[in-house]
Coordinates of C-alpha atoms and ligand atoms in Angstrom, one line a residue:
M249 CA -31.2 -11.7 38.0
S250 CA -34.7 -13.3 38.2
D251 CA -36.5 -13.7 41.6
N252 CA -36.0 -17.4 41.3
L253 CA -32.3 -17.1 40.9
A254 CA -32.1 -14.6 43.7
Q255 CA -33.4 -17.3 46.1
K256 CA -31.0 -19.9 44.9
Q257 CA -28.1 -20.6 47.3
D258 CA -24.6 -19.9 46.0
L259 CA -22.7 -23.2 46.8
K260 CA -19.4 -21.3 46.8
N261 CA -20.4 -19.9 50.2
F262 CA -20.3 -23.4 51.7
T263 CA -17.3 -25.2 53.2
L264 CA -17.1 -28.9 52.5
N265 CA -18.8 -29.7 55.8
E266 CA -21.6 -27.2 55.1
L267 CA -22.1 -28.6 51.6
T268 CA -22.3 -32.1 53.0
A269 CA -25.0 -30.9 55.5
F270 CA -26.8 -29.2 52.6
A271 CA -26.8 -32.5 50.7
V272 CA -28.1 -34.4 53.6
D273 CA -30.8 -31.7 54.2
H274 CA -32.0 -32.3 50.7
G275 CA -32.2 -36.1 51.1
L276 CA -28.9 -37.0 49.5
P277 CA -26.1 -39.2 50.9
P278 CA -23.3 -37.2 52.4
F279 CA -20.7 -38.2 49.8
R280 CA -22.7 -36.2 47.2
G281 CA -21.7 -33.1 49.1
K282 CA -18.1 -33.9 48.7
Q283 CA -18.5 -34.7 45.0
I284 CA -20.3 -31.4 44.3
F285 CA -17.8 -29.5 46.4
S286 CA -14.8 -30.8 44.4
W287 CA -16.4 -29.8 41.1
L288 CA -17.0 -26.2 42.2
Y289 CA -13.3 -25.4 42.2
R290 CA -12.2 -27.2 39.0
P291 CA -11.3 -24.8 36.3
G292 CA -13.8 -24.3 33.5
I293 CA -16.8 -25.8 35.2
T294 CA -19.8 -23.5 34.7
S295 CA -22.9 -25.6 35.2
F296 CA -24.2 -28.5 37.3
N297 CA -24.7 -30.3 34.0
E298 CA -20.9 -30.6 33.6
M299 CA -20.6 -32.6 36.9
T300 CA -20.5 -35.8 35.0
D301 CA -20.3 -38.3 38.0
L302 CA -23.6 -37.0 39.4
P303 CA -26.9 -38.7 38.2
K304 CA -28.6 -36.7 35.5
A305 CA -31.7 -36.2 37.7
L306 CA -29.6 -34.8 40.5
R307 CA -27.9 -32.4 38.1
E308 CA -31.3 -31.1 37.0
S309 CA -32.7 -30.8 40.5
L310 CA -29.5 -28.9 41.6
T311 CA -29.9 -26.5 38.7
G312 CA -33.4 -25.6 40.0
L313 CA -32.2 -25.4 43.6
A314 CA -28.8 -23.8 43.7
T315 CA -26.2 -21.9 41.8
F316 CA -22.4 -21.4 42.0
S317 CA -21.0 -18.0 41.2
R318 CA -17.8 -17.0 39.4
F319 CA -16.4 -13.8 38.0
T320 CA -17.1 -14.1 34.3
S321 CA -15.3 -10.9 33.3
F322 CA -12.7 -8.6 34.7
I323 CA -10.8 -5.5 34.0
K324 CA -7.1 -6.0 33.9
E325 CA -4.2 -3.5 34.1
V326 CA -0.5 -4.5 33.9
S327 CA 2.1 -2.4 35.5
R328 CA 5.6 -1.6 34.0
D329 CA 7.0 -3.9 36.7
G330 CA 4.8 -6.9 35.8
T331 CA 2.3 -6.3 38.7
C332 CA -1.2 -7.0 37.4
K333 CA -4.4 -5.4 38.9
Y334 CA -7.7 -7.2 38.3
G335 CA -11.0 -5.3 38.8
F336 CA -14.1 -7.4 39.4
H337 CA -17.7 -6.1 39.1
L338 CA -19.9 -7.6 41.8
Q339 CA -23.6 -8.4 41.3
D340 CA -24.7 -5.2 43.0
G341 CA -22.6 -3.1 40.8
K342 CA -19.8 -2.5 43.3
M343 CA -16.2 -3.2 42.4
I344 CA -13.3 -4.9 44.1
E345 CA -9.7 -5.4 43.1
S346 CA -7.0 -8.1 43.4
V347 CA -3.4 -7.6 42.6
L348 CA -1.0 -10.3 41.3
I349 CA 2.6 -9.7 42.2
P350 CA 5.0 -11.9 40.2
E351 CA 8.5 -12.4 41.7
A352 CA 11.4 -14.7 40.8
D353 CA 10.4 -17.5 43.1
R354 CA 6.7 -16.9 43.7
N355 CA 3.5 -15.5 42.4
T356 CA 1.6 -13.7 45.1
L357 CA -2.1 -12.8 44.8
C358 CA -3.3 -9.9 47.0
I359 CA -7.0 -10.3 47.6
S360 CA -9.8 -8.1 49.0
S361 CA -12.1 -8.9 51.9
Q362 CA -14.5 -6.0 51.9
V363 CA -15.7 -3.2 49.6
G364 CA -14.0 -0.2 51.2
C365 CA -13.0 -0.3 54.8
A366 CA -14.5 1.1 58.0
M367 CA -11.2 1.5 59.9
G368 CA -10.4 5.0 58.7
C369 CA -6.6 4.8 58.8
A370 CA -5.4 8.3 57.9
F371 CA -2.7 7.3 55.4
C372 CA -4.8 4.7 53.4
L373 CA -6.8 5.5 50.3
T374 CA -9.1 2.5 50.9
G375 CA -9.8 4.0 54.3
T376 CA -10.8 7.3 52.8
M377 CA -13.5 5.5 50.7
G378 CA -15.4 4.5 53.8
F379 CA -17.1 1.1 54.2
S380 CA -19.5 -0.2 51.7
R381 CA -20.0 -3.9 52.6
N382 CA -18.4 -7.2 53.5
L383 CA -17.5 -9.6 50.7
S384 CA -19.2 -13.0 50.8
C385 CA -17.1 -16.1 51.1
A386 CA -17.8 -16.8 47.4
E387 CA -16.6 -13.3 46.4
I388 CA -13.4 -13.9 48.3
V389 CA -12.6 -17.3 46.7
N390 CA -13.8 -16.2 43.3
Q391 CA -11.0 -13.7 43.1
V392 CA -8.5 -16.6 43.4
C393 CA -10.4 -18.8 40.9
A394 CA -10.6 -16.0 38.3
V395 CA -6.9 -15.1 38.5
R396 CA -5.9 -18.8 38.5
D397 CA -7.9 -19.4 35.3
D398 CA -6.6 -16.3 33.7
L399 CA -3.0 -17.4 34.3
S400 CA -3.6 -20.9 33.1
K401 CA -5.2 -19.7 29.9
D402 CA -1.9 -18.1 29.0
N403 CA 0.2 -21.0 30.4
R404 CA 1.7 -18.7 33.0
P405 CA 2.9 -20.0 36.4
G406 CA 0.1 -20.4 38.9
I407 CA -0.5 -18.5 42.1
T408 CA 1.8 -19.7 44.9
N409 CA 0.9 -17.3 47.8
L410 CA -2.2 -15.5 49.0
V411 CA -2.2 -12.3 51.0
F412 CA -5.3 -10.6 52.4
M413 CA -3.8 -7.2 51.8
G414 CA -6.2 -5.8 49.3
M415 CA -9.3 -3.7 50.1
G416 CA -10.8 -4.1 53.5
E417 CA -10.0 -5.3 57.0
P418 CA -10.2 -9.2 56.8
L419 CA -10.7 -9.6 60.6
A420 CA -13.8 -7.3 60.4
N421 CA -15.4 -9.9 58.1
F422 CA -14.4 -12.8 60.2
E423 CA -17.1 -15.3 59.4
N424 CA -16.7 -15.1 55.7
L425 CA -12.9 -15.0 56.0
T426 CA -13.0 -18.2 58.1
R427 CA -15.1 -20.0 55.5
A428 CA -12.9 -18.7 52.7
L429 CA -9.7 -19.9 54.5
I430 CA -11.3 -23.3 54.9
I431 CA -12.1 -23.5 51.2
L432 CA -8.8 -22.0 50.0
S433 CA -6.8 -24.6 52.0
D434 CA -9.1 -27.6 51.4
K435 CA -7.6 -30.3 49.2
Q436 CA -10.8 -30.6 47.3
G437 CA -11.1 -26.8 47.1
L438 CA -8.2 -24.5 46.1
H439 CA -5.6 -26.5 48.0
F440 CA -3.3 -23.8 49.3
S441 CA -1.2 -24.7 52.3
E442 CA -2.1 -22.5 55.2
H443 CA 1.6 -21.5 55.4
K444 CA 1.2 -19.9 52.0
I445 CA -1.6 -17.6 53.2
T446 CA -1.1 -14.4 55.1
V447 CA -3.9 -12.4 56.8
S448 CA -3.1 -8.8 57.4
T449 CA -4.9 -6.7 60.0
C450 CA -4.9 -3.3 61.5
G451 CA -5.1 -5.0 65.0
I452 CA -8.6 -6.3 65.9
V453 CA -7.2 -8.0 69.0
P454 CA -9.9 -10.7 69.9
K455 CA -10.1 -11.8 66.3
I456 CA -6.3 -12.1 66.1
I457 CA -6.4 -14.6 69.0
E458 CA -9.4 -16.5 67.4
L459 CA -7.6 -16.7 64.0
G460 CA -4.5 -18.1 65.7
K461 CA -6.5 -20.8 67.4
K462 CA -8.3 -21.8 64.2
F463 CA -5.7 -21.6 61.5
K464 CA -1.9 -21.9 60.9
V465 CA -1.9 -19.0 58.5
N466 CA 0.7 -16.3 58.7
L467 CA -0.1 -13.0 60.4
A468 CA 0.8 -9.5 59.3
I469 CA 0.1 -6.5 61.5
S470 CA -0.2 -3.0 60.2
L471 CA 1.7 -1.3 62.9
H472 CA 2.8 2.0 61.6
A473 CA 3.8 3.5 65.0
A474 CA 5.5 2.3 68.1
D475 CA 3.8 4.6 70.6
N476 CA 0.1 4.9 71.3
K477 CA -0.2 8.6 70.7
T478 CA 1.1 8.5 67.2
R479 CA -0.7 5.2 66.4
S480 CA -4.0 6.5 67.7
S481 CA -3.7 9.6 65.5
L482 CA -3.0 7.5 62.4
M483 CA -5.2 4.5 63.2
P484 CA -8.5 4.9 65.1
I485 CA -8.5 1.1 66.0
N486 CA -5.6 1.9 68.4
Q487 CA -8.0 3.7 70.7
R488 CA -10.0 0.5 71.2
Y489 CA -7.0 -1.9 71.2
P490 CA -3.9 -0.1 72.2
L491 CA -0.3 -1.4 71.6
E492 CA -0.1 -3.3 74.9
A493 CA -3.2 -5.4 74.0
L494 CA -2.0 -5.8 70.4
M495 CA 1.5 -7.0 71.5
E496 CA -0.1 -9.4 73.9
A497 CA -2.2 -10.9 71.2
C498 CA 0.9 -11.2 69.0
Q499 CA 2.7 -13.1 71.8
E500 CA -0.3 -15.4 72.0
F501 CA -0.4 -15.9 68.3
S502 CA 3.2 -17.0 68.1
L503 CA 2.8 -20.7 68.6
P504 CA 5.7 -23.0 68.2
K505 CA 6.6 -23.8 64.6
R506 CA 4.7 -20.8 63.3
K507 CA 6.7 -18.5 61.1
K508 CA 7.5 -15.0 62.2
I509 CA 4.8 -12.3 62.4
T510 CA 5.3 -9.6 59.8
F511 CA 5.0 -6.0 61.0
E512 CA 4.1 -3.5 58.3
Y513 CA 5.4 0.0 59.0
A514 CA 4.5 2.8 56.5
L515 CA 7.2 5.4 56.8
L516 CA 5.5 8.8 56.8
K517 CA 7.8 11.8 56.6
G518 CA 8.1 13.7 59.9
I519 CA 5.4 11.6 61.6
N520 CA 6.9 8.2 62.5
D521 CA 10.3 8.1 60.7
S522 CA 12.9 9.4 63.2
D523 CA 15.7 7.5 64.7
K524 CA 13.9 7.7 68.0
D525 CA 10.9 6.0 66.4
A526 CA 13.1 3.2 65.1
V527 CA 14.5 2.6 68.6
M528 CA 11.0 2.6 70.1
L529 CA 9.9 0.1 67.4
A530 CA 12.8 -2.2 68.2
R531 CA 11.9 -2.1 71.9
L532 CA 8.2 -2.7 71.2
L533 CA 8.9 -5.9 69.2
H534 CA 11.5 -7.2 71.7
G535 CA 10.7 -10.9 72.4
I536 CA 8.3 -11.3 69.5
Q537 CA 9.3 -13.5 66.5
A538 CA 9.1 -10.6 64.1
K539 CA 10.1 -9.5 60.7
I540 CA 9.6 -5.9 59.7
N541 CA 8.5 -4.5 56.3
L542 CA 9.1 -0.8 55.9
L543 CA 6.7 0.7 53.3
P544 CA 7.9 4.2 52.3
C545 CA 4.5 6.0 52.1
N546 CA 2.7 5.5 48.8
E547 CA 1.8 9.1 48.0
T548 CA -1.5 10.1 46.5
P549 CA -3.2 13.5 46.4
E550 CA -6.0 12.3 48.7
I551 CA -3.5 11.5 51.5
P552 CA -1.8 14.2 53.6
F553 CA 1.5 12.3 54.0
T554 CA 4.7 11.9 52.0
K555 CA 7.6 9.5 52.0
P556 CA 10.9 10.3 53.8
D557 CA 14.1 10.7 51.7
E558 CA 16.4 7.7 51.0
Q559 CA 18.8 8.7 53.8
R560 CA 16.1 8.7 56.4
I561 CA 14.7 5.4 55.3
T562 CA 18.2 3.8 55.4
S563 CA 19.0 5.2 58.8
F564 CA 15.7 3.9 60.2
Q565 CA 16.3 0.5 58.7
N566 CA 19.9 0.3 60.0
I567 CA 18.8 1.0 63.6
L568 CA 16.5 -2.0 63.4
K569 CA 19.0 -4.2 61.7
K570 CA 21.7 -3.5 64.3
R571 CA 19.2 -4.7 66.9
G572 CA 18.9 -8.0 65.1
Y573 CA 15.7 -7.7 63.2
T574 CA 15.0 -8.8 59.6
V575 CA 14.0 -5.6 57.9
L576 CA 12.9 -5.3 54.3
I577 CA 12.1 -2.1 52.5
R578 CA 9.2 -3.0 50.4
S579 CA 9.4 -1.5 47.0
S580 CA 6.1 0.0 46.0
R581 CA 5.1 -2.3 43.2
G582 CA 2.4 -1.4 40.7
A583 CA 2.4 2.2 41.8
D584 CA 1.9 3.4 38.2
I585 CA -1.5 1.5 38.1
S586 CA -2.6 2.4 41.7
A587 CA -2.0 -1.2 42.7
A588 CA 0.5 -0.5 45.5
C589 CA -0.3 -0.9 49.2
G590 CA -3.2 1.3 50.3
Q591 CA -3.9 2.5 46.8
L592 CA -6.8 0.2 46.1
A593 CA -9.9 2.3 45.8
S594 CA -11.4 1.0 42.5
K595 CA -11.4 4.4 41.0
S596 CA -9.5 3.7 37.8
A597 CA -11.1 3.6 34.4
L598 CA -9.6 0.4 33.0
S599 CA -10.0 -1.7 29.8
S600 CA -12.4 -4.6 30.0
T601 CA -11.4 -8.3 29.4
S602 CA -13.6 -11.4 29.4
A603 CA -12.6 -14.3 31.4
Ligands
SAH1939 N1 -6.8 -3.8 56.5 C1 -5.7 -4.7 56.5 C2 -5.4 -5.2 55.1 C3 -5.0 -4.1 54.1 S1 -3.3 -4.4 53.8 C4 -4.5 -4.0 57.1 O1 -4.5 -2.8 57.3 O2 -3.5 -4.7 57.4 C5 -2.8 -2.9 53.0 C6 -1.4 -2.5 53.6 O3 -1.0 -1.3 53.0 C7 -1.5 -2.3 55.1 O4 -0.4 -2.7 55.7 C8 -1.6 -0.8 55.1 O5 -1.3 -0.2 56.4 C9 -0.7 -0.4 54.0 N2 -0.9 1.0 53.5 C10 -2.1 1.7 53.5 N3 -1.9 2.9 53.0 C11 -0.6 3.0 52.7 C12 0.3 4.0 52.2 N4 -0.2 5.2 51.8 N5 1.6 3.8 52.0 C13 2.1 2.6 52.4 N6 1.4 1.6 52.9 C14 0.1 1.8 53.1
SF4_1940 FE1 -8.6 -0.4 56.3 FE2 -6.2 -1.6 56.4 FE3 -6.5 0.7 55.0 FE4 -6.6 0.7 57.7 S1 -4.8 0.3 56.4 S2 -8.1 1.8 56.3 S3 -7.5 -1.2 58.1 S4 -7.4 -1.2 54.6

C-alpha cells in the first residue's frame, strides 16, 4: 500500500450519518453522502468510477481522497455437513474466519469481531490464542459482503441470519460493533432486520445494557456455569461481573417484544454437567425469558476438557425441560474443518479461492 493510499479513509468505516457528515465536510450537499453510501454495499462495485449517478469530477476527486475496502480473496473449506468456513487475510497479514451454516429454513453467517480474544475462557481455542486486535467496522461488514457475493455467484440462497459468534468478544469492540450493526441493518446498507442479528457475549455487563438501549438485536450469553465459583474458574470475566450482575443486566435487556435471550452452556465432563448443575441453572434463569443451547464440549488437543456421554447430556437436558425451558442440544457443525463453536483460531492450511 502506498503512503498516499494509507492516508485515504475507508468509507466502509462510516455509517450513513457519518458519510453524510464527511460529504458536507468536503463541501458536498448531504444527499451525496447517501448516494455514495448506497453504492458501497451493492455487489460487484469496486471503484468510485462505477458510481454512475455521481458527476465525473466528483468520482475523480473521491478516488484521490478516499477508498472503500473489500475482501478480494478468501480461503474456503466446506464441511461434510455443508458448513462452510471462509478465511480472510487482513491488510496487516492477520487472518479471520467466518462460518456459513446452511439449514433447511435459514442460512446463518457466523462472523468475527476481533483477531483472537482477550477474555481467556479456559475451554475456548480462540481464547488460547490471546488477543491480537479489534476488527474495524469495515472488516466486520466486509465478511458479510464477501460471503453474500460468493453465494450469489453460484446462485445459492442468500444469508438470512447473522450471529456474532466467530472469533472475538463483540462487546469488547463496542464502537466498531455499533457502527457495523447500523450498516448491517441500514436499508441502503446490507438491510438485515435487527431481529435477524444475534450478538453473543461472555458477559460484559455495562455493554449488554448499552447494546439493549441502542439496538433490537438478539442477545446470546455464554453462560457455561450456574455458580460463581465454577464460572470464575472457566471464565475470568466472571470475577469482574459475577452472575448476580449478569442476570440483572439480562433482566434489563428483556424489553417487551424482544425475543428470548439465548444462554449458551458448553457441557464439560465432570465440571458443569451434573444433575445438580442443571437444577442450579434452572433456578438461575427463573423469571428470565430464556432459551438454552447446550453445546457438548468441542474437543481439541489444546483444551483440557471433554464432552459428557450421551446419557449425561440427555439427563441434563431433561431436568431443564421438566422445568419448562426450551433446551436445544446444538450439534457441533463443521467440526471436521475446525469451524465449530470455539474452534476458530485461523490455524488451518486451506486452499485459496479468489472472490
Ligand atoms: N466471545 C463471544 C462470542 C464467541 S461465540 C462469546 O463468548 O459469547 C463462541 C461460542 O462458542 C461461545 O458461546 C463459546 O462459549 C462457545 N465455545 C467456546 N469454546 C467451546 C468449546 N470448546 N465447546 C463448545 N462451545 C465452545
Ligand atoms: Fe473469547 Fe468468547 Fe472464546 Fe471466551 S468464549 S475466549 S469470550 S471468544
